[in-house]
Tab-separated table of C-alpha atoms in Angstrom:
chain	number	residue	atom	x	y	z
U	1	UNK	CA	-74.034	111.083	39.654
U	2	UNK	CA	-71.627	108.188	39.353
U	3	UNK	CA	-74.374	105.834	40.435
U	4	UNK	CA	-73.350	106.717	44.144
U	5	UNK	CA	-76.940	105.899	45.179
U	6	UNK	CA	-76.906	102.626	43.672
U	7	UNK	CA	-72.629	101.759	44.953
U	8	UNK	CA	-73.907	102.745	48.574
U	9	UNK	CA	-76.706	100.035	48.649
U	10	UNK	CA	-74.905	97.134	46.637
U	11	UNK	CA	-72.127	97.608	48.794
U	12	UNK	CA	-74.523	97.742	52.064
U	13	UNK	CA	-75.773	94.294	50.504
U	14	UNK	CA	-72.615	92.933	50.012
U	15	UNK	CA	-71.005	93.519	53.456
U	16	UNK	CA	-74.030	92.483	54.707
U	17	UNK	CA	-74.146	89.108	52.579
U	18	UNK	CA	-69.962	88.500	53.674
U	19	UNK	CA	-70.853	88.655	57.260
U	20	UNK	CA	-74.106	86.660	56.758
U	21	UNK	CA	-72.375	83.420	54.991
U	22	UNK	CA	-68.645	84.043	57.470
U	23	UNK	CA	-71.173	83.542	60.159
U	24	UNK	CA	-73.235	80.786	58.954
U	25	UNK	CA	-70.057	79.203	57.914
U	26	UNK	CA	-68.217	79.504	61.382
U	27	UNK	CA	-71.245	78.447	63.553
U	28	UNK	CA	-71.997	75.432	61.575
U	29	UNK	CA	-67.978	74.534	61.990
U	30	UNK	CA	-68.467	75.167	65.987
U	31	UNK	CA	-71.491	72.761	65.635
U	32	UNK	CA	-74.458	74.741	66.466
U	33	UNK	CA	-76.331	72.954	63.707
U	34	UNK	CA	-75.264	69.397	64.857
U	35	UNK	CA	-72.280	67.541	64.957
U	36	UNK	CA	-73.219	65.382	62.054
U	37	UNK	CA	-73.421	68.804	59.885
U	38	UNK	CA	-69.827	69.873	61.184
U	39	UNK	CA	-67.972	66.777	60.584
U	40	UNK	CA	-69.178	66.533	57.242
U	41	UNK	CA	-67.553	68.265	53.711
U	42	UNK	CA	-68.644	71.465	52.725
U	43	UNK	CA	-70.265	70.077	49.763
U	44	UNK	CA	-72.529	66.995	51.337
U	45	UNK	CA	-75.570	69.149	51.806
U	46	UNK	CA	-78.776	69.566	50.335
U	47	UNK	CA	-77.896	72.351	48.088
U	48	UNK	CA	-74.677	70.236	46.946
U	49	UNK	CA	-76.853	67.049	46.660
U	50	UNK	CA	-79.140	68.782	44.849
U	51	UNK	CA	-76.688	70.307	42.361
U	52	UNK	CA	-75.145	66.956	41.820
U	53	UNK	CA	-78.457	65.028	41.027
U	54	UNK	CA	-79.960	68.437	38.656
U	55	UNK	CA	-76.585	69.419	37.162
U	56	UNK	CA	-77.924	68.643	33.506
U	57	UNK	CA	-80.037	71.182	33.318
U	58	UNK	CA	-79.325	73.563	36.229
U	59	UNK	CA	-75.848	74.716	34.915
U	60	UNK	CA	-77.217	76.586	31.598
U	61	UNK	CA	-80.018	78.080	33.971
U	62	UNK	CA	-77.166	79.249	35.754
U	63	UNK	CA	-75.322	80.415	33.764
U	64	UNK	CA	-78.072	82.371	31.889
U	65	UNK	CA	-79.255	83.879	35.185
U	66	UNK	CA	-75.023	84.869	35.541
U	67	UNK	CA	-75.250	86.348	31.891
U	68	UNK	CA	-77.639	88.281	32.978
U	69	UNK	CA	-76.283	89.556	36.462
U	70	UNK	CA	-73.019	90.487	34.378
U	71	UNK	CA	-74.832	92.418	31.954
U	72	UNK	CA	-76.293	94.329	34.804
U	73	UNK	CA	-72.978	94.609	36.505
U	74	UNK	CA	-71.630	96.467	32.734
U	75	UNK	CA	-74.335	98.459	32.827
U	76	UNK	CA	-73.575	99.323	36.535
U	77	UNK	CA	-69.893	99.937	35.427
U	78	UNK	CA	-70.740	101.890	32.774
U	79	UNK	CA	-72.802	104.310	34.558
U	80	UNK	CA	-69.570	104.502	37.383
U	81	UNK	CA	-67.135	105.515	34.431
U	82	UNK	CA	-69.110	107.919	32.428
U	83	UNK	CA	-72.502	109.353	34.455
U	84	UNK	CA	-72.197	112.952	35.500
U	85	UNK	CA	-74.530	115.470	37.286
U	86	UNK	CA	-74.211	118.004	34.805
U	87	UNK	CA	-77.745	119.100	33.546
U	88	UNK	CA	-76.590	120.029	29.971
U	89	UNK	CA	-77.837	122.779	28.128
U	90	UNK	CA	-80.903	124.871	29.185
U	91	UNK	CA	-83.947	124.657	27.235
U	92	UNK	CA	-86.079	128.524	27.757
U	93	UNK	CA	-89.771	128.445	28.341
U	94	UNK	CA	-91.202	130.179	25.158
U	95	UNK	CA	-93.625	133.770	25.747
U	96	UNK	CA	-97.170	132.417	24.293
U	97	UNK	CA	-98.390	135.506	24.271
U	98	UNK	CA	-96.124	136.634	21.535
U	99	UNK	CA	-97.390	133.578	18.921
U	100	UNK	CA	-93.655	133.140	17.796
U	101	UNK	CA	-93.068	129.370	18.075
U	102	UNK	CA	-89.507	127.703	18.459
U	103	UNK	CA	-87.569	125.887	20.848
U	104	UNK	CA	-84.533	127.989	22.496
U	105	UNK	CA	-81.960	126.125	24.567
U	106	UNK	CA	-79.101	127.874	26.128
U	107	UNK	CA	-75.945	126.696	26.447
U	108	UNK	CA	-74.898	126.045	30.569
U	109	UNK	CA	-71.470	126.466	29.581
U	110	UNK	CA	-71.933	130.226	28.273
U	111	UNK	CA	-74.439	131.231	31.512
U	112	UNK	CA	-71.653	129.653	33.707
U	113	UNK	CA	-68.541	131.079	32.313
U	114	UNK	CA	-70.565	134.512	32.310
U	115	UNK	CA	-71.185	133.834	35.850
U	116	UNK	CA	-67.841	133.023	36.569
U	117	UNK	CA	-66.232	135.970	35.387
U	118	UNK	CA	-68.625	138.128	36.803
U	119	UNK	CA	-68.034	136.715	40.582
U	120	UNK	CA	-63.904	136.769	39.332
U	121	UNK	CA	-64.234	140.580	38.709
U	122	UNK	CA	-65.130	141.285	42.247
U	123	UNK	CA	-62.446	142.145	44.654
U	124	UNK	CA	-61.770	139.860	47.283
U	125	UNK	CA	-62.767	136.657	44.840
U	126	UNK	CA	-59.798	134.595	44.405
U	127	UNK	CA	-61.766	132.086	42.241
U	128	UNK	CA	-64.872	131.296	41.375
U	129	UNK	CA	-66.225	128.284	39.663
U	130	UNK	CA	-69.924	127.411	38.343
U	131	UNK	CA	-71.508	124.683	37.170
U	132	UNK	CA	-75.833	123.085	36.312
U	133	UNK	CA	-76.599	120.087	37.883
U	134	UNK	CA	-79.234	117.802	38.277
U	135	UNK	CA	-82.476	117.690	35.926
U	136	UNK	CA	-82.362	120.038	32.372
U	137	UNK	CA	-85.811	120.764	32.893
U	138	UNK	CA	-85.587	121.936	36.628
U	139	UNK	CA	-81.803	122.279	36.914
U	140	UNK	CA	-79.551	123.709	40.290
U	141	UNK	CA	-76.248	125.883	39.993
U	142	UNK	CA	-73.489	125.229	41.471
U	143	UNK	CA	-71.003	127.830	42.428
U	144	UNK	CA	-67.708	127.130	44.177
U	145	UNK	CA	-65.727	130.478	45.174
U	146	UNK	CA	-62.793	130.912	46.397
U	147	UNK	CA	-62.213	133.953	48.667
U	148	UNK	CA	-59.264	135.976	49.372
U	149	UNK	CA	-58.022	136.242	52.818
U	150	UNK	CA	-57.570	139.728	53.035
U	151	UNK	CA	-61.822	139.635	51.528
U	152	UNK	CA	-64.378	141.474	53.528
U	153	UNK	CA	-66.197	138.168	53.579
U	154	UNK	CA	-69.511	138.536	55.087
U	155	UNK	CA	-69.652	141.761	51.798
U	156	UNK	CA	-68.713	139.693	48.901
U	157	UNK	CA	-70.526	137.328	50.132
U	158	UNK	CA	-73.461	139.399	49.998
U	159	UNK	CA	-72.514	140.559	47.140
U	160	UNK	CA	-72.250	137.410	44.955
U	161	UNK	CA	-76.075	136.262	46.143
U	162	UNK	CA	-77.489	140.001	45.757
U	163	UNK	CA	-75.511	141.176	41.955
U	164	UNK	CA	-74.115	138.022	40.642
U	165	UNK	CA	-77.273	135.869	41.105
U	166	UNK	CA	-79.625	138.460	40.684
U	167	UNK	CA	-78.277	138.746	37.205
U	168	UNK	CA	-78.303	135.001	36.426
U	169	UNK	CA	-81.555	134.074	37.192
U	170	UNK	CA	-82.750	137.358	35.094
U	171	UNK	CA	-80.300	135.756	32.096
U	172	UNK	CA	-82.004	132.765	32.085
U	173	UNK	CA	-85.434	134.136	33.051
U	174	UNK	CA	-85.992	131.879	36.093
U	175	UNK	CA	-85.675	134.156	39.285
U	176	UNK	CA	-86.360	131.070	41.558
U	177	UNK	CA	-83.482	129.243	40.012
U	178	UNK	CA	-82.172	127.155	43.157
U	179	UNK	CA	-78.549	128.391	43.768
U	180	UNK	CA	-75.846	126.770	45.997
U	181	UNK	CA	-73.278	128.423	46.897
U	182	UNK	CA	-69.713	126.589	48.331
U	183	UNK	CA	-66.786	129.298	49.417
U	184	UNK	CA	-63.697	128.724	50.255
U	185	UNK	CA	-60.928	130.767	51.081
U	186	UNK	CA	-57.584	130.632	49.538
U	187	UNK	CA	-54.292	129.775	51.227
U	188	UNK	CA	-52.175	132.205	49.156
U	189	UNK	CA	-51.369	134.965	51.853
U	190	UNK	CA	-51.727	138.477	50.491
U	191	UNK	CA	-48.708	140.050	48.984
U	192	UNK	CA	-47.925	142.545	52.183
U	193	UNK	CA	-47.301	146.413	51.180
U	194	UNK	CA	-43.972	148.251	52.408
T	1	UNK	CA	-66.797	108.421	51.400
T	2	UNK	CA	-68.105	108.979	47.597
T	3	UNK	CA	-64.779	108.714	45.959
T	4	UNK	CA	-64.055	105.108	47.855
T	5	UNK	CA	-67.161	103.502	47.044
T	6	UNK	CA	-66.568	104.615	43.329
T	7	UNK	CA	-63.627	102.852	43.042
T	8	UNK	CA	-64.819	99.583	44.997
T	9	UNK	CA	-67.881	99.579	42.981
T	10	UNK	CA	-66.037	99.890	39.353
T	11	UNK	CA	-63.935	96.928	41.348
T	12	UNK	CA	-66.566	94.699	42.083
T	13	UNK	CA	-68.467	95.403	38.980
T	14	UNK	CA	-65.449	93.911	36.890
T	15	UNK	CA	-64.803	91.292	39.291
T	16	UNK	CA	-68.535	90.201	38.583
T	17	UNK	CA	-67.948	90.014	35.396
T	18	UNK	CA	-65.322	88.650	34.983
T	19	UNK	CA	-66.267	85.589	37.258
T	20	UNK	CA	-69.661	85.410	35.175
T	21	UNK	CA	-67.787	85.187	32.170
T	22	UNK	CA	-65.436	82.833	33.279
T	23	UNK	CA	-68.726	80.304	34.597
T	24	UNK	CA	-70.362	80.782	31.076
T	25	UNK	CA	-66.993	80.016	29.349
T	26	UNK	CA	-66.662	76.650	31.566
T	27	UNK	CA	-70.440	75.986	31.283
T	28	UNK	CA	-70.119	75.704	27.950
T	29	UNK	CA	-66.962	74.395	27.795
T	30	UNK	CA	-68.185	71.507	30.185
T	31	UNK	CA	-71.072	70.210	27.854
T	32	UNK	CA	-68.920	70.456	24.367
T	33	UNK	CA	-65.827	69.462	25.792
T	34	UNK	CA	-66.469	67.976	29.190
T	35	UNK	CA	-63.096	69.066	30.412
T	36	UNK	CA	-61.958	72.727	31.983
T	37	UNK	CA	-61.601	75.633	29.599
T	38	UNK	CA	-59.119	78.457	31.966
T	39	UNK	CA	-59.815	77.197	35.324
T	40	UNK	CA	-58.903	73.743	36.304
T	41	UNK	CA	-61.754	74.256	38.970
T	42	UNK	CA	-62.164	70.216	39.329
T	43	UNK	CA	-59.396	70.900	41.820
T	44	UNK	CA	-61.409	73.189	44.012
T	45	UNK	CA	-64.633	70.513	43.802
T	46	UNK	CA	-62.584	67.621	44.726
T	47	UNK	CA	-61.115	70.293	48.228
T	48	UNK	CA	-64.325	71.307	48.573
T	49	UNK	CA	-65.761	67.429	48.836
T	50	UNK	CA	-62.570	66.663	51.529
T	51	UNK	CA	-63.197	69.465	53.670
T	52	UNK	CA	-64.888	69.468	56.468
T	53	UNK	CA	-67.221	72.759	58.316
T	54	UNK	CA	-64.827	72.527	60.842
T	55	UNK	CA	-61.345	72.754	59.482
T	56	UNK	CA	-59.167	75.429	59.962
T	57	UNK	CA	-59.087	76.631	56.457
T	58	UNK	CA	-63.130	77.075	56.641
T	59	UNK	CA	-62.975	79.023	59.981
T	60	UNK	CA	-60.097	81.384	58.696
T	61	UNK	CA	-62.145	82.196	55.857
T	62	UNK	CA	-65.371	82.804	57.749
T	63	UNK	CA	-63.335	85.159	59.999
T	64	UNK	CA	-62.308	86.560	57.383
T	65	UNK	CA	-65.483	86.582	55.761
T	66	UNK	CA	-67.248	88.546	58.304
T	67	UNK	CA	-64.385	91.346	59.450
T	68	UNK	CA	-64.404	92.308	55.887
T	69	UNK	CA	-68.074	92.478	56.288
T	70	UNK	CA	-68.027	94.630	59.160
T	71	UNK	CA	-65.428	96.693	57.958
T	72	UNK	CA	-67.634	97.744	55.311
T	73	UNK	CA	-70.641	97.681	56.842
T	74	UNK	CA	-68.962	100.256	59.008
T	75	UNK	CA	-67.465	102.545	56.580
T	76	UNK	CA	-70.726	102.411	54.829
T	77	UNK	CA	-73.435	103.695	57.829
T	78	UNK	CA	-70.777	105.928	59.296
T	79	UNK	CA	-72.464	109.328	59.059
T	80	UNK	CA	-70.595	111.409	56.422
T	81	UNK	CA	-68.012	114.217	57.451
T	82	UNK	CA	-69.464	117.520	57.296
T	83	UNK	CA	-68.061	119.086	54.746
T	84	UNK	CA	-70.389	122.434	54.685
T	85	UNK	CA	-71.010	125.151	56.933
T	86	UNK	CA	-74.402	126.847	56.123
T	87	UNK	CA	-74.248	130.733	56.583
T	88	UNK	CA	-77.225	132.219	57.991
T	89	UNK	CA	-79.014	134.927	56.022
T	90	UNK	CA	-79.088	134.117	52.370
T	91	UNK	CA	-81.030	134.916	49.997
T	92	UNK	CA	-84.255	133.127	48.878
T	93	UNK	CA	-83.191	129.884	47.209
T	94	UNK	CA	-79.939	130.711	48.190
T	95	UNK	CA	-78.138	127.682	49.907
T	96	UNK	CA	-74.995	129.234	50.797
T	97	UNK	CA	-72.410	127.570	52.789
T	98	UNK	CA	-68.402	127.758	53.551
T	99	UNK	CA	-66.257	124.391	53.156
T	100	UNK	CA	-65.084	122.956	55.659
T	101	UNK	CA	-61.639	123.768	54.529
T	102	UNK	CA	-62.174	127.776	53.678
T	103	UNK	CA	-63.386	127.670	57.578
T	104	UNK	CA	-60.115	125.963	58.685
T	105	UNK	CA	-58.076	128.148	55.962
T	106	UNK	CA	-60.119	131.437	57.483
T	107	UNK	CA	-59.237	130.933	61.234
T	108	UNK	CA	-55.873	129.686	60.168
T	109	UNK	CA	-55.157	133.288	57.922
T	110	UNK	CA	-56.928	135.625	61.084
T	111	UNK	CA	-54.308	133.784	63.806
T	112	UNK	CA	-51.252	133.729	61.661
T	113	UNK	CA	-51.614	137.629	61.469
T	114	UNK	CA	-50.882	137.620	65.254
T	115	UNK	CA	-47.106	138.975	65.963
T	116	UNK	CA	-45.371	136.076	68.087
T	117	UNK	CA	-47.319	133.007	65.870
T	118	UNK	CA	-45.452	130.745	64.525
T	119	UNK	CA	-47.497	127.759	63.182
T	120	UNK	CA	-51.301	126.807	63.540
T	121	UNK	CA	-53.188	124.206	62.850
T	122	UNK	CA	-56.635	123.857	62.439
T	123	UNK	CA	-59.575	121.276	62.638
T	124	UNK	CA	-63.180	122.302	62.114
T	125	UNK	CA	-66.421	120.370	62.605
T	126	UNK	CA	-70.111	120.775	62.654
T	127	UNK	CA	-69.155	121.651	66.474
T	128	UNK	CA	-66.249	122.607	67.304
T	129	UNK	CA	-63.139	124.497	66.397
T	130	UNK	CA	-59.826	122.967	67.583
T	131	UNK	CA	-57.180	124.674	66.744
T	132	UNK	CA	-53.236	124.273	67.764
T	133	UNK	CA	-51.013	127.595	67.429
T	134	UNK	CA	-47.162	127.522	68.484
T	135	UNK	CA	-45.682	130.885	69.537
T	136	UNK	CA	-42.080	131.853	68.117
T	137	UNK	CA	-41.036	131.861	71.974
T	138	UNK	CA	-39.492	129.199	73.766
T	139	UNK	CA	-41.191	130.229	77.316
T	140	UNK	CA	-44.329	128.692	77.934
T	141	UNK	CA	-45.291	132.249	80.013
T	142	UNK	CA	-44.881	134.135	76.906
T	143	UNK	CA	-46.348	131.609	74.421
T	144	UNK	CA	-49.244	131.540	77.041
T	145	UNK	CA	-49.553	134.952	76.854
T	146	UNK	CA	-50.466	134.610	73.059
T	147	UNK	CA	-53.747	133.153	73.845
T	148	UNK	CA	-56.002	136.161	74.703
T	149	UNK	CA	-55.168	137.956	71.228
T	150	UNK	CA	-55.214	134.478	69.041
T	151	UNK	CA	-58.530	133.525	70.332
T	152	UNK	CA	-59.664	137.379	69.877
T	153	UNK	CA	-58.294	136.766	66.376
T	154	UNK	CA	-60.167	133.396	65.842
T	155	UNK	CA	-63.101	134.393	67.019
T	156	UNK	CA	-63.269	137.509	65.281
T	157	UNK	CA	-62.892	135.839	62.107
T	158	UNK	CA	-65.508	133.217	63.192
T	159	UNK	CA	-68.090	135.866	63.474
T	160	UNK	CA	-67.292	137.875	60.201
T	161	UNK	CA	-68.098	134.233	58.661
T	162	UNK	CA	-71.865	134.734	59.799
T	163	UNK	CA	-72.209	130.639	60.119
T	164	UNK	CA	-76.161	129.740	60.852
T	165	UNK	CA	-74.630	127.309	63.916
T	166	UNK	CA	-71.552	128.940	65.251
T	167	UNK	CA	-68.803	126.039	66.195
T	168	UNK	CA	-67.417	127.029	69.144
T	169	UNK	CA	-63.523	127.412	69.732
T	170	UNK	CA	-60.914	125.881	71.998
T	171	UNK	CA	-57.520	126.809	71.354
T	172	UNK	CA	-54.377	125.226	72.498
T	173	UNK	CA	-50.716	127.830	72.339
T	174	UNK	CA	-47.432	125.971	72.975
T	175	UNK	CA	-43.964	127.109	73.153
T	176	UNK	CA	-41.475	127.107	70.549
T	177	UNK	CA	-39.332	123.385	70.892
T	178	UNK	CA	-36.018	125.160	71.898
């Protein structure tokens, strides 16, 4: 899903690392490690001595490992731009016991426009939006509807799990097919009657 | 919270990138040429070899360094906004919830119905209810006397919602600005 798992912790990581190195920085300038340390460049240090005297070869390790840290960083990019939590279409268990063989797959986007209108038809329902998500093989829908104001809310409500859902999961032959449910209400007011 | 880190992610993604390209291209550039490809970064060597840990420039950085840090550190553990209201009563496998926003827009429909109302405004979390009506009167009396029905209202409309944890409701009614 956009890779928001892997943003969260690279970005955890990073502000961590910035306010690591500000604060090594700033106490070595206030002299905590020694006034010899703090008087000195930035760059007469071990690490800078070190890249001085190894420079031959340690620049094309460098820049081998960076090759390789940008690659990942593509790949990272990549997975921002086009990932989505959409489970694609559904692939149906075969019956054994009737010794046909064959894969069936159904497509998500005819279950959830089915769905859709269904939940649309009732009165009250403003809206209503559906969508799978997550794993093909164990997937979750996703229903967004809107409601509208003048809706008996707690009965369409009911309605949608008992009629609408009932009849999905029976579609699709999975009656334990997890279901999530968003509503809203919508901020049109009702068109008043004279 | 989602949206935000998308977009600094994609940012430093690219920015990582691009700086790794631009350390291959002067890598290279270095042992065939021995001279700078793009960036003249002998320049920043020869500051970096002049300046000491405790110059200003270094300290302004560092500061910098670590409010940016925090910043993000902050934004980043900050428990997310609820943006869900569960309903209690669903089905089996049911997880059925109300936005935060159909909540707000729910209260906000049930209190505008009430004659003398004016203007609300709502604000709904996991908690609490706040919401802000002004009456069409100018008298604070009369606006006041707005507040048994509007809460009646609000609650009312609460209720019919059926949330599993209830949020409970304060309501403010002010006067018309005459």
């Amino acid at each position: 899903m956009h890779a928001d798992k892997t943003n969260r912790s690279l970005l955890i990581f990073l502000a961590i690392l910035l306010t690591a190195a500000g604060a090594l920085g700033l106490i070595t300038g206030f002299g905590v490690f020694g006034s010899d340390l703090q008087h000195r460049p930035l760059t007469r240090n071990r690490v800078g001595a070190f890249i001085g005297r190894d420079g031959d070869w340690l620049w094309p390790v460098v820049a081998v490992v960076v090759l390789l840290i940008a690659l990942l960083a593509l790949r990272w990019l990549l997975l921002i731009l086009t990932s989505t939590d959409r489970s694609g279409d559904l692939r149906i268990r075969s019956d054994s016991s009737s010794g046909i063989r064959g894969k069936t797959t159904l497509s998500s986007s005819a279950v959830t426009a089915a769905l859709s209108s269904e939940i649309e038809s009732y009165r009250g329902v403003h809206s209503a939006n559906a969508r799978l998500i997550g794993n093909p093989d164990d997937p979750t829908l996703a229903v967004d509807v809107t409601l509208q104001q003048s809706a008996n809310l707690a009965g369409v409500r009911r309605r949608v799990e008992t009629e609408a859902f009932t009849h999905v999961r029976q579609a699709i032959g999975s009656p334990e097919l997890p279901i999530r449910l968003d509503l809203g209400v919508s901020t049109k007011r009702p068109a008043r009657t004279v | 919270m989602k949206h935000a880190n998308r977009v600094l992610a994609a940012l430093l993604s690219l920015a990582i990138i691009v700086v790794g390209g631009l350390l291959i291209i002067e890598v290279v550039a270095d042992r065939i040429n021995h001279r700078p490809a793009l960036v003249h970064w002998h320049h920043a060597y020869e500051w970096l070899g002049r300046t000491e840990w405790l110059a200003g420039s270094v300290r302004v950085t560092c500061v910098l360094l670590i409010l940016v840090g925090l910043v993000l550190l902050a934004a980043e553990l900050k428990p997310p906004r609820v943006s869900r209201l569960r309903v209690s009563g669903s089905i089996p496998n049911t997880d059925t919830a109300y936005t935060r926003r159909g909540v707000a827009t729910a209260v906000q429909s049930a209190v505008a119905d009430v004659d003398g109302i004016r203007d609300t405004s709502i604000s709904v979390s996991r908690r609490k209810v706040r919401l802000a009506a002004t009456a069409g009167a100018a008298d604070n009396g009369a606006a006041q006397q707005l507040r048994e029905p509007v809460v009646e209202a609000a609650q009312q409309r609460l209720d019919a919602l059926q949330l599993e944890s209830a949020p409970s409701l304060s309501a403010t009614i002010k006067p018309r600005r005459s």
